[in-house]
């Protein structure tokens, strides 16, 4: 903050006198510590704005999470419905295949049964 310097000055009588002088340096000014009402209001507004932004961010994240969860639930439900429909179609197809097999078997057995009945009717009681 201060610097000391010494210089030699010659007087009229040719005598040398050392003179020391001090230079004061200006330092930083003292800060103004008193808070004003406007600063308090500004800080309150800033804090309120930050809080609102944080709440908006949280709400946005929650909405995104809810949307993702809803989409996942819908996909799961769609998958379940598709699987259920596929199982019903498979059962129906198996039922139709069994019906076709039964019809084919009956087509083969009916002529045999008719022939056996005719043979039985044509035989006399003693031959039966």
CSV table of C-alpha atoms in Angstrom, one decimal, residues 11-104:
chain,number,residue,atom,x,y,z
A,11,UNK,CA,21.0,22.5,-0.9
A,12,UNK,CA,22.4,25.9,-1.8
A,13,UNK,CA,25.4,25.3,0.5
A,14,UNK,CA,26.2,22.2,-1.5
A,15,UNK,CA,25.3,19.9,1.3
A,16,UNK,CA,23.5,16.8,0.5
A,17,UNK,CA,20.4,16.1,2.5
A,18,UNK,CA,18.6,12.8,2.3
A,19,UNK,CA,14.9,13.2,2.2
A,20,UNK,CA,12.6,10.3,2.6
A,21,UNK,CA,9.1,10.6,1.3
A,22,UNK,CA,6.3,8.1,1.4
A,23,UNK,CA,3.7,7.7,-1.4
A,24,UNK,CA,0.4,6.3,-0.3
A,25,UNK,CA,-1.2,4.1,-2.9
A,26,UNK,CA,-4.9,4.1,-3.3
A,27,UNK,CA,-6.4,0.7,-2.4
A,28,UNK,CA,-9.7,-0.7,-3.3
A,29,UNK,CA,-12.5,1.4,-1.9
A,30,UNK,CA,-14.5,0.1,0.9
A,31,UNK,CA,-17.5,-1.9,-0.3
A,32,UNK,CA,-20.9,-0.6,0.4
A,33,UNK,CA,-22.5,-3.2,2.7
A,34,UNK,CA,-25.9,-1.8,3.3
A,35,UNK,CA,-28.6,-3.7,1.6
A,36,UNK,CA,-31.3,-1.9,-0.1
A,37,UNK,CA,-34.9,-2.9,-0.5
A,38,UNK,CA,-34.6,-3.2,-4.2
A,39,UNK,CA,-31.8,-5.7,-3.8
A,40,UNK,CA,-33.9,-7.7,-1.4
A,41,UNK,CA,-36.8,-7.6,-3.8
A,42,UNK,CA,-34.6,-8.5,-6.7
A,43,UNK,CA,-33.2,-11.5,-4.8
A,44,UNK,CA,-36.7,-12.6,-3.9
A,45,UNK,CA,-37.8,-12.4,-7.5
A,46,UNK,CA,-34.7,-14.2,-8.7
A,47,UNK,CA,-35.3,-17.0,-6.1
A,48,UNK,CA,-39.0,-17.2,-7.0
A,49,UNK,CA,-38.1,-17.4,-10.7
A,50,UNK,CA,-35.5,-20.2,-10.1
A,51,UNK,CA,-38.0,-22.1,-7.9
A,52,UNK,CA,-40.7,-21.8,-10.7
A,53,UNK,CA,-38.2,-23.0,-13.3
A,54,UNK,CA,-37.3,-25.9,-11.1
A,55,UNK,CA,-40.9,-26.8,-10.5
A,56,UNK,CA,-41.6,-26.5,-14.2
A,57,UNK,CA,-38.6,-28.8,-15.0
A,58,UNK,CA,-39.8,-31.4,-12.4
A,59,UNK,CA,-43.4,-31.3,-13.8
A,60,UNK,CA,-42.0,-31.7,-17.4
A,61,UNK,CA,-39.9,-34.7,-16.3
A,62,UNK,CA,-42.9,-36.2,-14.5
A,63,UNK,CA,-45.1,-35.7,-17.5
A,64,UNK,CA,-42.5,-37.4,-19.7
A,65,UNK,CA,-42.2,-40.3,-17.3
A,66,UNK,CA,-46.0,-40.6,-17.2
A,67,UNK,CA,-46.2,-40.6,-21.0
A,68,UNK,CA,-43.5,-43.2,-21.2
A,69,UNK,CA,-45.2,-45.4,-18.6
A,70,UNK,CA,-48.6,-45.0,-20.4
A,71,UNK,CA,-47.0,-45.9,-23.7
A,72,UNK,CA,-45.3,-49.0,-22.1
A,73,UNK,CA,-48.6,-50.0,-20.5
A,74,UNK,CA,-50.4,-49.6,-23.9
A,75,UNK,CA,-47.8,-51.7,-25.6
A,76,UNK,CA,-48.1,-54.4,-23.0
A,77,UNK,CA,-51.9,-54.4,-23.3
A,78,UNK,CA,-51.7,-54.5,-27.1
A,79,UNK,CA,-49.2,-57.4,-26.9
A,80,UNK,CA,-51.5,-59.3,-24.5
A,81,UNK,CA,-54.6,-58.7,-26.8
A,82,UNK,CA,-52.6,-59.9,-29.9
A,83,UNK,CA,-51.4,-63.0,-28.1
A,84,UNK,CA,-55.0,-63.7,-26.8
A,85,UNK,CA,-56.4,-63.3,-30.3
A,86,UNK,CA,-53.6,-65.5,-31.7
A,87,UNK,CA,-54.4,-68.2,-29.1
A,88,UNK,CA,-58.1,-68.1,-30.0
A,89,UNK,CA,-57.4,-68.4,-33.7
A,90,UNK,CA,-55.1,-71.3,-33.0
A,91,UNK,CA,-57.7,-73.1,-30.9
A,92,UNK,CA,-60.4,-72.4,-33.6
A,93,UNK,CA,-58.0,-73.8,-36.3
A,94,UNK,CA,-57.3,-76.9,-34.2
A,95,UNK,CA,-61.1,-77.4,-33.7
A,96,UNK,CA,-61.7,-77.0,-37.5
A,97,UNK,CA,-59.0,-79.5,-38.2
A,98,UNK,CA,-60.5,-82.0,-35.7
A,99,UNK,CA,-63.9,-81.5,-37.3
A,100,UNK,CA,-62.4,-82.2,-40.8
A,101,UNK,CA,-60.8,-85.4,-39.5
A,102,UNK,CA,-64.1,-86.5,-37.9
A,103,UNK,CA,-66.0,-85.8,-41.2
A,104,UNK,CA,-63.4,-87.8,-43.2
